[in-house]
């Protein structure tokens, strides 16, 4: 068994688990944060994407023990003072989600992407979100949402 | 009666579901963790066809943390096998045991089940199970399966031909023999699978004290599941609760009852503890129902002017190893021949279909069911005829569409189209694309040596069907009814409860829009509950493009009943004739006397405050439950136009523009209609270009990961231009038509036709989907187009 | 799909890592970025007795210029390489190739050492190593050695690293100033492994070609240097005819396998198409 001490959405946590426990399972079961989802367990679909020390990473192909000492951000941490994050607002306005299963991974991926490319073209948005598979939306609502949110995020609002 | 005009139906209302889904507060099956819960894992067959000689569970049981191991024999003692019966002749009923009994029939079939303290330990235990298999010859495709000497998958059927059906009208042989032109083709629509982002899973909890079973499942049809569990488990229906909470996509994949659901219930009951099984992606690709796997040999006879004289087709569907419940193995093959004639006037027709068992996962419903292949075929034949006659492909369709004056039109399979906008949708699609400019662009591109193509696909789909037409002919359950309960609480808020089960299509929003309009409250005051058999009136679930028609219709009926009662109560409170009361903006007032009014919430409170607040003899309360059966059903239609370019060197296909003009009758929420079109078209493009389930000759699944079964990412899908026509259905309450499946019905055909159009100078036709670059490489090479 | 049990070590130094690796007689695996190994563990296709996790060894992540080379600590993240000014200036081919490696979240964790040691012939980094004639440094119980690209890759997913050796550094010769370069890749879906990819470097002197390098991804069990095609350019220059001839020769030099995504013939055909595209683009970028 190993001990894992980490911060998630600014809050310190500690847990014990087997070394083989996947980070996504640790987040969901040991920390009770079920917003991050398991879609494939082989690093393709992106539903499990979180921010690991500020950068998007797939938690289904990381071990929980690797997060010892790290700071994670998950979808649960996006709201501010009970209000939706501008990216979440944009997804709502532009119908960027249907079943919602890929949505947490899509949000965290889009956040990281926009930080590296604050003013993307539509083609760049598609490349950026191609990291996450969605079967419901055909991506159109998501592209519209990210395009709308980009200037808001870039301006720091 | 004086009602306000609809305010919400037709409006682009943001979804009620979104706040919780956006913030990670969704309630999917795997998010639930009741106390003392165990985790399940299944041992799955590595063989495509084998007898099970012996299963040794001792090593697995000995592993610390393992609570129980069940095999097929154990399940057989606790539950009946699923048998999807059909009343139609020539549909063989076969058993589908929850865990393999005596033999396995496809790779990935569940053979044994472990319950343990974690999924990790459960998988460790699965590896310790020892099974002696005696391999049998593999039935690898439909051709082999129909050979007289072929092994038979189901001894009780005595044949691998599980389904056989025909629809016919008139003397098609004579018509084709005398036709000016007959085009024929052998079409191959390869095997696909829906790939919901949330894998299947369920959580069963049996409470010994009360004898109740609660099954939480990632499922589309909680009502159907409850119905059948009561029979399979021998439990009274009112002791079973099935909940489909938040479900991460369905598309038909989650519309059937699965072996894992039954086995999980048995395990939970056996152990008296909650048991959860969450499928992983490997299991999903191996055992979730597959789709559309058909060979269609078809011929279309036309006059010199392109008008159809006859259509003849033989469909052979590879239905896999088992007939699924409740739809039966007939659902895919029969729907293909039912709808092959499409939106056209087809005077003579013969469609024959066969459903053949092989050692593959069972075939089941996937968005469009039978119609994606059917439209690929008929739209492909129309294009071939047009090419040979020198007609524009849109022109040949306009000459053959069922016209306004032909409605209601009885199709060769007996389905009646009430009134659709076939011509209107194609004309508008041409306009939206600027068809003439696109053809000009194509000419310029051809001169410059580029392969640019335009493909059209028009279709009609039966939706919102009532009890007269079963979803799958002869199937054992009735799917023609849904109900709604609308209930005011004393503070004036509304709860609306339905038996449908939303899994992404926003029913919590659209049904709330309908209810809010009917009873005159703001949408914020309506809360929609669905997908829980404990709270909902009897219903089956969400599938077959039915929810807005059936549940929406029931909501209208229940809403009217509640509104009537509100007027009676208001009349009493205002000392006026209810016929003189108007309802607008949350207020009931005497017509012409705005000062004599009450708020809706005052009426609601009065309803629960006793006899003095109510007209004499009126029962207290303000709620109504109504059932709706549209009886026949209605139809939606659309025309898709795709502009593609085929790379001359790599044969990669790029979709440059995609236009949809769709008609789903009276739209409730255009935002959601658009989303359904986008998602369906994306799956259709994936089906046409990227996705294929591949088995080898030993029945081993080669496309067993998401690297190998390639669903499109955002880079493979274009921006889609969606336009709407609204021809209200003349036969359904509300004029709704039901939609959601159109994208996958039209897109494969539109893409295939566009590619063939791009390559027409080489004389290449597209008869096989998906069109991978490799397949195109071979087609073009054979046509001498390389270099 | 959960991993089987394994013992886990997270050493803080390379010596500790080697010591841990040595304890298992070849039955331990090194965990770098995990983007390739973890899926194998989750599928239970890899069942090592132990994992030696290199992610706590800070000294293994660096980018340094030395002796005309750019030297990368094995644990340097692909994401770091993607945004590195040194790489942009000295190894623009590597920067371009990095944008083809999966997706940004993969590159957050994936490492240059891990990608090369994993030796998937469909991956971009092995092809770039071959094209640049780079080398790797490996350290084991018997000491340190330098392995050239041409010697490193044996077959699918197999290098000549010994089970007790750790790849510690990747060395790539800095590209000549003004060199043209291109990575042309064909995949079914954006971000997937290449069906076929061609890495090209061209150094020009007017219409003459003083240096040509062509290396493949996805066209065989290891990255292939298309030497005979390179020679055509070095002999005949950079005109259309030479490019065509080099592309044709490329199709003769590869011996690809077939899988469910593409046949051998189609891969061979792609090798020619992408060679032509890569050369055309590289020549367009080349200055001289």
Tab-separated table of C-alpha atoms in Angstrom, chain B residues 119-120 123-124 127 280-282 647 649-652 689-690 694 702-703 705-708 710-713 715-716 772-774 777 786, chain C residues 1-5 42-44 47 103 186-193 259-270 273-274 277:
chain	number	residue	atom	x	y	z
B	119	UNK	CA	-12.973	-4.323	-9.490
B	120	UNK	CA	-9.225	-4.886	-9.237
B	123	UNK	CA	-10.383	-9.077	-12.321
B	124	UNK	CA	-7.643	-10.925	-10.418
B	127	UNK	CA	-7.935	-14.731	-14.147
B	280	UNK	CA	-14.995	-1.560	-19.600
B	281	UNK	CA	-14.351	-0.515	-23.202
B	282	UNK	CA	-12.994	-3.937	-24.147
B	647	UNK	CA	-7.354	13.356	-52.221
B	649	UNK	CA	-2.804	10.736	-53.899
B	650	UNK	CA	-3.814	9.422	-50.476
B	651	UNK	CA	-7.548	8.826	-51.202
B	652	UNK	CA	-8.429	10.450	-47.925
B	689	UNK	CA	-15.423	6.579	-43.616
B	690	UNK	CA	-13.838	5.279	-40.444
B	694	UNK	CA	-13.658	-6.594	-37.879
B	702	UNK	CA	-9.646	-7.526	-34.281
B	703	UNK	CA	-11.209	-4.110	-33.625
B	705	UNK	CA	-9.809	-1.034	-28.780
B	706	UNK	CA	-10.695	2.553	-29.592
B	707	UNK	CA	-7.529	2.701	-31.684
B	708	UNK	CA	-8.914	-0.022	-33.888
B	710	UNK	CA	-12.082	4.512	-35.048
B	711	UNK	CA	-14.859	6.917	-34.106
B	712	UNK	CA	-14.430	10.411	-35.519
B	713	UNK	CA	-12.849	13.241	-33.577
B	715	UNK	CA	-11.108	17.005	-36.994
B	716	UNK	CA	-13.022	14.469	-39.074
B	772	UNK	CA	-11.525	3.436	-46.191
B	773	UNK	CA	-8.677	5.005	-48.150
B	774	UNK	CA	-7.355	1.478	-48.630
B	777	UNK	CA	-6.976	2.675	-53.327
B	786	UNK	CA	-3.437	5.504	-59.946
C	1	UNK	CA	-9.506	-3.064	-17.284
C	2	UNK	CA	-7.394	-2.728	-14.173
C	3	UNK	CA	-3.676	-3.453	-13.935
C	4	UNK	CA	-2.445	-6.649	-12.289
C	5	UNK	CA	-0.507	-6.377	-9.053
C	42	UNK	CA	-4.675	-1.895	-18.027
C	43	UNK	CA	-5.277	-4.531	-20.712
C	44	UNK	CA	-3.060	-6.882	-18.665
C	47	UNK	CA	2.510	-8.160	-16.389
C	103	UNK	CA	-2.708	15.137	-28.359
C	186	UNK	CA	-1.128	10.078	-42.842
C	187	UNK	CA	-3.502	8.837	-40.165
C	188	UNK	CA	-7.173	7.833	-40.221
C	189	UNK	CA	-7.917	10.265	-37.415
C	190	UNK	CA	-6.077	13.324	-36.143
C	191	UNK	CA	-3.630	12.386	-33.403
C	192	UNK	CA	-3.577	8.651	-34.099
C	193	UNK	CA	-0.408	6.733	-34.900
C	259	UNK	CA	-3.262	-4.600	-40.464
C	260	UNK	CA	-6.945	-3.756	-40.233
C	261	UNK	CA	-6.233	-0.122	-40.996
C	262	UNK	CA	-4.211	-0.487	-44.170
C	263	UNK	CA	-2.854	-3.094	-46.525
C	264	UNK	CA	0.847	-3.439	-47.320
C	265	UNK	CA	0.284	-2.209	-50.872
C	266	UNK	CA	-1.508	0.905	-49.696
C	267	UNK	CA	1.235	1.641	-47.168
C	268	UNK	CA	3.803	1.245	-49.884
C	269	UNK	CA	1.827	3.608	-52.077
C	270	UNK	CA	1.591	6.116	-49.224
C	273	UNK	CA	3.114	9.939	-51.884
C	274	UNK	CA	4.340	11.217	-48.537
C	277	UNK	CA	5.036	15.747	-50.236
